[in-house]
PDB file of C-alpha atoms in Angstrom:
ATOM      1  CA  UNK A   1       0.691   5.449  22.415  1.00  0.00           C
ATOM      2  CA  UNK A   2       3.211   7.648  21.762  1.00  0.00           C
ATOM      3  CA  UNK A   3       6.273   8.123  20.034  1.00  0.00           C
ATOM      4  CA  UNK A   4      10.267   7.215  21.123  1.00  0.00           C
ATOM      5  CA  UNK A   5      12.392   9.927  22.913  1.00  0.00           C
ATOM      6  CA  UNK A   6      15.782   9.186  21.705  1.00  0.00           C
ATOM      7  CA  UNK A   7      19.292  10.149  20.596  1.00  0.00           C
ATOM      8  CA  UNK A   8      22.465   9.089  19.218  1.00  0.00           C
ATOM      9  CA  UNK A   9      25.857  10.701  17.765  1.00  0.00           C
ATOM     10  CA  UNK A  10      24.432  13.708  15.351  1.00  0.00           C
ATOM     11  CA  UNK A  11      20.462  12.943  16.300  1.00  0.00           C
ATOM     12  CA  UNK A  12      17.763  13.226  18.330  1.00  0.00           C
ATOM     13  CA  UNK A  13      14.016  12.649  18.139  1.00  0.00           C
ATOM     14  CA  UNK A  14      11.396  13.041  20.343  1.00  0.00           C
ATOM     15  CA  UNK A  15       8.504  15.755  21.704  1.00  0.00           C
ATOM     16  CA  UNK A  16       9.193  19.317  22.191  1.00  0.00           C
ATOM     17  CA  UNK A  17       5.786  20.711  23.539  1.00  0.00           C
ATOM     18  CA  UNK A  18       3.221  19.080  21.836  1.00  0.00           C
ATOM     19  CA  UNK A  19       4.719  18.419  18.793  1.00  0.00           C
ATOM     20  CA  UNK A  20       7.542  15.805  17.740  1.00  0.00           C
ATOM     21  CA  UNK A  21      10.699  16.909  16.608  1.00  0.00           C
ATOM     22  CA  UNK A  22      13.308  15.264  14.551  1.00  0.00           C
ATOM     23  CA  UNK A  23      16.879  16.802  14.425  1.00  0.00           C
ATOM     24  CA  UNK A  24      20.075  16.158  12.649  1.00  0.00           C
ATOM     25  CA  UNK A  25      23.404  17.115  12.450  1.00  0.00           C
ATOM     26  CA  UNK A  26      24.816  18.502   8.867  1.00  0.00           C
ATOM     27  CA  UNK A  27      25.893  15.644   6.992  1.00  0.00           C
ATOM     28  CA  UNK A  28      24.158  12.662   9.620  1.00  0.00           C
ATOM     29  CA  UNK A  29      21.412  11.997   6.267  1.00  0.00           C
ATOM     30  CA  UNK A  30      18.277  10.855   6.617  1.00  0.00           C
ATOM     31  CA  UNK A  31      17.066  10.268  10.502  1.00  0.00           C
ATOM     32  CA  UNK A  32      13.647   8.616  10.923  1.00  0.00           C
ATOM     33  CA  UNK A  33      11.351   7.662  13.887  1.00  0.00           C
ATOM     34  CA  UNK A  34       8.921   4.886  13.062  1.00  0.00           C
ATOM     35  CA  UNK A  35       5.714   2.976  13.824  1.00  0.00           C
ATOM     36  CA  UNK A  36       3.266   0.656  12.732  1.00  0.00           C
ATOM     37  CA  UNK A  37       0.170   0.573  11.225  1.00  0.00           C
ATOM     38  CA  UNK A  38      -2.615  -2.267  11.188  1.00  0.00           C
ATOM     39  CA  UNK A  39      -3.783  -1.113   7.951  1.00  0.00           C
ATOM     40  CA  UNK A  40      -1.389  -1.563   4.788  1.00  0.00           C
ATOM     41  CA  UNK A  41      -3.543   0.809   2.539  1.00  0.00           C
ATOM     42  CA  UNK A  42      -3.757   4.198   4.077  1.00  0.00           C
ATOM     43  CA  UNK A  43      -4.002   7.755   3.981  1.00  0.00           C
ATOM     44  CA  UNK A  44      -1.314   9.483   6.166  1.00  0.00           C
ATOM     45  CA  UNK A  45      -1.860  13.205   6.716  1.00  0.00           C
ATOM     46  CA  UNK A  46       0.634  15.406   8.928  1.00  0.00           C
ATOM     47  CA  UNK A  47       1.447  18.651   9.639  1.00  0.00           C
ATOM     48  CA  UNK A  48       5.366  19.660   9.132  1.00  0.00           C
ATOM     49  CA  UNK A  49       7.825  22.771  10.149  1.00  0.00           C
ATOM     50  CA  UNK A  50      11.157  22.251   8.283  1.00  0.00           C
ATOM     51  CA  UNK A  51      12.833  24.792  10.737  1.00  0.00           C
ATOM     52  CA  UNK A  52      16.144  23.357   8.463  1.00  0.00           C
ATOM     53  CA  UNK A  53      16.946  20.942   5.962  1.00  0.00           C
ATOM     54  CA  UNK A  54      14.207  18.685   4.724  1.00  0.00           C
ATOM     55  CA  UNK A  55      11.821  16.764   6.045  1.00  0.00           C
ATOM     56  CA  UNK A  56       8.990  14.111   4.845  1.00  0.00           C
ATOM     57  CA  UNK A  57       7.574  10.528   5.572  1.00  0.00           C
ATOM     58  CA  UNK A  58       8.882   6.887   5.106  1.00  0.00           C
ATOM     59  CA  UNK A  59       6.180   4.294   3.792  1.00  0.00           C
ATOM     60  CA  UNK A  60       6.190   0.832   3.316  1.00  0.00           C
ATOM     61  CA  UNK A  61       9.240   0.370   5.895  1.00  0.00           C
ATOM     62  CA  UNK A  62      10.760  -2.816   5.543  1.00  0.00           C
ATOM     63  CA  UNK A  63      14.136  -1.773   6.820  1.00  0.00           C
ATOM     64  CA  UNK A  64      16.842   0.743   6.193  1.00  0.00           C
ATOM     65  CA  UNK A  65      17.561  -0.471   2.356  1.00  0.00           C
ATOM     66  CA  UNK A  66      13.793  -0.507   1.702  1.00  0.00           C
ATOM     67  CA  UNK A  67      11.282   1.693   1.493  1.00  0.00           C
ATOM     68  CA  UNK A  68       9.220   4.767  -0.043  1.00  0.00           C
ATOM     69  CA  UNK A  69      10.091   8.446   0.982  1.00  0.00           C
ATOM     70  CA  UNK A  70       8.315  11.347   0.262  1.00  0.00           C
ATOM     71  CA  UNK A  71      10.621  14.682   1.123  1.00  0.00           C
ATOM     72  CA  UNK A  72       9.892  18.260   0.714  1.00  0.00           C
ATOM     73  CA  UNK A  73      12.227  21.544   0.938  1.00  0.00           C
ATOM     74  CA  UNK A  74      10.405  24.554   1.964  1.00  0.00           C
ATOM     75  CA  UNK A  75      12.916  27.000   1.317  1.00  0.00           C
ATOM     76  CA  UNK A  76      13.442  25.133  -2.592  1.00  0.00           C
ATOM     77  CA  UNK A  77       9.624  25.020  -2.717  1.00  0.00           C
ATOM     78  CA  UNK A  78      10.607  21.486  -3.809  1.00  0.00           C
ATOM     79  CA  UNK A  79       9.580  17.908  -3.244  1.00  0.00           C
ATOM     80  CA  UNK A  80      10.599  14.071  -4.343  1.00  0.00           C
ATOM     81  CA  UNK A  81       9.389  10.377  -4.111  1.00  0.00           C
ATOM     82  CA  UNK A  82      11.699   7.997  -3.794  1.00  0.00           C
ATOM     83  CA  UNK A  83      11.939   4.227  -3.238  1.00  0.00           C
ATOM     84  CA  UNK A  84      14.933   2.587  -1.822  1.00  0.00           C
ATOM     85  CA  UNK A  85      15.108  -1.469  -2.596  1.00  0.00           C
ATOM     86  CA  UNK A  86      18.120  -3.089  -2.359  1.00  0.00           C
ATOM     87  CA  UNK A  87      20.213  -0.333  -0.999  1.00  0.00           C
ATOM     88  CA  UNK A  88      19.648   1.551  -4.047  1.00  0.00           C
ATOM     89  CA  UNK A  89      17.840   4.632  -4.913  1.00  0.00           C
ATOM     90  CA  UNK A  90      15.072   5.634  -7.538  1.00  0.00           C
ATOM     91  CA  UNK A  91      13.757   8.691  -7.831  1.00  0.00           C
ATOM     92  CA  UNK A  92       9.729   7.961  -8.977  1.00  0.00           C
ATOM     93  CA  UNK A  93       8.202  11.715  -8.919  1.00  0.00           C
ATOM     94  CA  UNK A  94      10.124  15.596  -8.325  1.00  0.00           C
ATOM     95  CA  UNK A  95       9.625  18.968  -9.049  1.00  0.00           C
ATOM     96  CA  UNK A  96       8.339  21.919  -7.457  1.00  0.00           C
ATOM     97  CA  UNK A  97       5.266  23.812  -6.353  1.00  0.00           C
ATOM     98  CA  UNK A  98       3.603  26.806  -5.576  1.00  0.00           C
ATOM     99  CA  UNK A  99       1.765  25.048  -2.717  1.00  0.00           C
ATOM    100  CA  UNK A 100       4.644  24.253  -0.762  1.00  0.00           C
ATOM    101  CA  UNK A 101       4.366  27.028   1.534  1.00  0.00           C
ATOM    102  CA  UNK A 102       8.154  28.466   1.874  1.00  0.00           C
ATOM    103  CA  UNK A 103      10.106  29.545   5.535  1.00  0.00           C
ATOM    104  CA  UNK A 104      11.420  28.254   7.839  1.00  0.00           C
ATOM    105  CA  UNK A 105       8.140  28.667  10.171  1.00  0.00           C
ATOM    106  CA  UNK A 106       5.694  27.525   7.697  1.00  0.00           C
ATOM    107  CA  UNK A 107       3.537  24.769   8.629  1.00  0.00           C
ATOM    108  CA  UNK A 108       2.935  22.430   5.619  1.00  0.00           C
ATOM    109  CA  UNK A 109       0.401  19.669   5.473  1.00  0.00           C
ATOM    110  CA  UNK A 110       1.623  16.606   4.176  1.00  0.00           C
ATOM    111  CA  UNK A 111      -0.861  13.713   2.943  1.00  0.00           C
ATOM    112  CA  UNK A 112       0.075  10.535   1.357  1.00  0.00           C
ATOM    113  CA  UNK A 113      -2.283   8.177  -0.186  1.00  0.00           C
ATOM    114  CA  UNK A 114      -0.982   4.610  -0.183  1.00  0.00           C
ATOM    115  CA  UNK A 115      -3.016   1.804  -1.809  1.00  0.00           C
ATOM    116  CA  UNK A 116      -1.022  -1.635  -2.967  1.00  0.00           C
ATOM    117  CA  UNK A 117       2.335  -0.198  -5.007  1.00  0.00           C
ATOM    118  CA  UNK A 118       0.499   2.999  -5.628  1.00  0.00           C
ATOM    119  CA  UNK A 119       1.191   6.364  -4.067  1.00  0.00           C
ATOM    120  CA  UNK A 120      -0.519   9.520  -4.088  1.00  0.00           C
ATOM    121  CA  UNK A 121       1.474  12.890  -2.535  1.00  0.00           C
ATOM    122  CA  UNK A 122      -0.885  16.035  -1.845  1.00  0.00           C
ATOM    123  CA  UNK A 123       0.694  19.177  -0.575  1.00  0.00           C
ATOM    124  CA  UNK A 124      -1.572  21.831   1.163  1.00  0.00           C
ATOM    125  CA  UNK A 125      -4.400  19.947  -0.955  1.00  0.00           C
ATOM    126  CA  UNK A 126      -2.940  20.155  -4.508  1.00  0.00           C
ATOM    127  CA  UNK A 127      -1.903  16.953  -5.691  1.00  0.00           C
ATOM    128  CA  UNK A 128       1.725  17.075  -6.686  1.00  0.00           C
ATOM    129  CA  UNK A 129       2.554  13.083  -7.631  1.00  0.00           C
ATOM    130  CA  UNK A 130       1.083   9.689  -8.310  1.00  0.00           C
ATOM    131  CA  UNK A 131       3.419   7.096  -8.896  1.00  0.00           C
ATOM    132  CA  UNK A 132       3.657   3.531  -8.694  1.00  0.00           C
ATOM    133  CA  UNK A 133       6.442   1.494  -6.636  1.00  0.00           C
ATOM    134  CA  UNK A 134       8.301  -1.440  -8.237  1.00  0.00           C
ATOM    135  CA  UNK A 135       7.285  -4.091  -5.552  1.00  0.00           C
ATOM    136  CA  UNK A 136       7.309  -1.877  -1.945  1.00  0.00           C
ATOM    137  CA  UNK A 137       7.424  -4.239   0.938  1.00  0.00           C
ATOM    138  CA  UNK A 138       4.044  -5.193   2.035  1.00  0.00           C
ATOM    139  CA  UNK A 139       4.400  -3.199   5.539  1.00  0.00           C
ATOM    140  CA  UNK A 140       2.421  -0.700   7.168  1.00  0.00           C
ATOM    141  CA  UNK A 141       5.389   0.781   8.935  1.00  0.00           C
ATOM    142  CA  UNK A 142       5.894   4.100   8.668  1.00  0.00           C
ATOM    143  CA  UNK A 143       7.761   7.294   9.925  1.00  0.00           C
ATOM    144  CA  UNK A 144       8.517  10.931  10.148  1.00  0.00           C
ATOM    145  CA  UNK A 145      11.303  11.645   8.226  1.00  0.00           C
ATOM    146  CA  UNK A 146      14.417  14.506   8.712  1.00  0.00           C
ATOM    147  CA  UNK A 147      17.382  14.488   6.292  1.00  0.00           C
ATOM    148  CA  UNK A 148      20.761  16.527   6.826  1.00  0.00           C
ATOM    149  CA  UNK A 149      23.095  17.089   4.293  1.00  0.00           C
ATOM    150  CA  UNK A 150      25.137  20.078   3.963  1.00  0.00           C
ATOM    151  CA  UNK A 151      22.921  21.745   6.946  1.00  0.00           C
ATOM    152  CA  UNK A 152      21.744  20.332   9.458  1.00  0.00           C
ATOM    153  CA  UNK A 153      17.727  19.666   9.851  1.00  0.00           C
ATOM    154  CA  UNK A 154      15.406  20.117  12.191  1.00  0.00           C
ATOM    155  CA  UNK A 155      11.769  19.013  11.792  1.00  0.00           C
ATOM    156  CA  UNK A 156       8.696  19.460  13.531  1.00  0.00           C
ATOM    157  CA  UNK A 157       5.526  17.012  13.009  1.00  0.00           C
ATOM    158  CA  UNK A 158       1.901  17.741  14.632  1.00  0.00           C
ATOM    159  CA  UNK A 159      -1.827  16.348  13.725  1.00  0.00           C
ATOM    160  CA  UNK A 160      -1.182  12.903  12.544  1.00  0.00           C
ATOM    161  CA  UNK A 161      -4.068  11.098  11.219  1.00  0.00           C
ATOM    162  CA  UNK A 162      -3.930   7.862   9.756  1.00  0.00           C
ATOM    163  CA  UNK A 163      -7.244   6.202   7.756  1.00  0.00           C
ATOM    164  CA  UNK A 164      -7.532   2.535   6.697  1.00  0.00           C
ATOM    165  CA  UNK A 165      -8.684   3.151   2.826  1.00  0.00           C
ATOM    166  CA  UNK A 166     -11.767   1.173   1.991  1.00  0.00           C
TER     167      UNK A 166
END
């Protein structure tokens, strides 16, 4: 059960060693690789190397005009939530942390609490936002999330552990 190997113009996902990787070219945006979950209400916990750029997860992944995304930048010691509906963006939760572990080789574990429209971001254990969505999709899709603007990004993703919430 494993995740897709594949590339197009500017992108490329798929496993380098053990871990999966998720590159893109300066400028490409956001690049994804998804999946699906049985459970709707989950906690999502990875590990992430933002060798460049940024990196995060998608939740609640209806398609490419909806859905949540959580994004951190290392190097900023930043992080955002954000919910695409309708093609549009809103930002729901930003700012930035001391537990956002900054370099390009730091290894920062992500976990993301989702329960109905609510979402919960921890960092490294602290708690850094709890938000609620204005009507997410009712998915369990999800995915590991690079995004490439003015550099390009490379992300790495290990330990991914998913639990149905009771």
């Amino acid at each position: 059960d494993s995740w897709p190997t594949m590339q197009g113009p500017g992108w490329q996902v798929g496993y380098q060693g053990r871990r999966y990787r998720v590159r893109a070219e300066p400028n490409t945006g956001s690049i994804w690789s998804y999946r699906n979950s049985s459970a709707k209400d989950v906690s999502i916990g990875v590990d992430m190397q933002v060798a460049s750029g940024e990196g995060g997860l998608l939740l609640r992944l209806l398609d490419a005009k909806s859905y949540l995304a959580v994004v951190i930048d290392p190097t900023e010691g930043s992080y955002r939530v954000e919910q695409r509906s309708g093609g549009q963006m809103a930002r729901l939760s930003s700012g930035t942390s001391t537990a956002i572990q900054a370099g390009a080789d730091s290894v920062n574990r992500l976990v993301v609490r989702l329960s109905g429209a609510s979402l919960q971001l921890f960092v490294n254990g602290q708690q850094l936002a709890d938000v609620s969505a204005e009507r997410p999709a009712d998915t369990g899709r999800y995915g590991l999330l690079a995004v490439a603007s003015s550099s390009a990004a490379e992300v790495f993703f290990d330990n991914l552990e998913i639990r149905a919430l009771e």
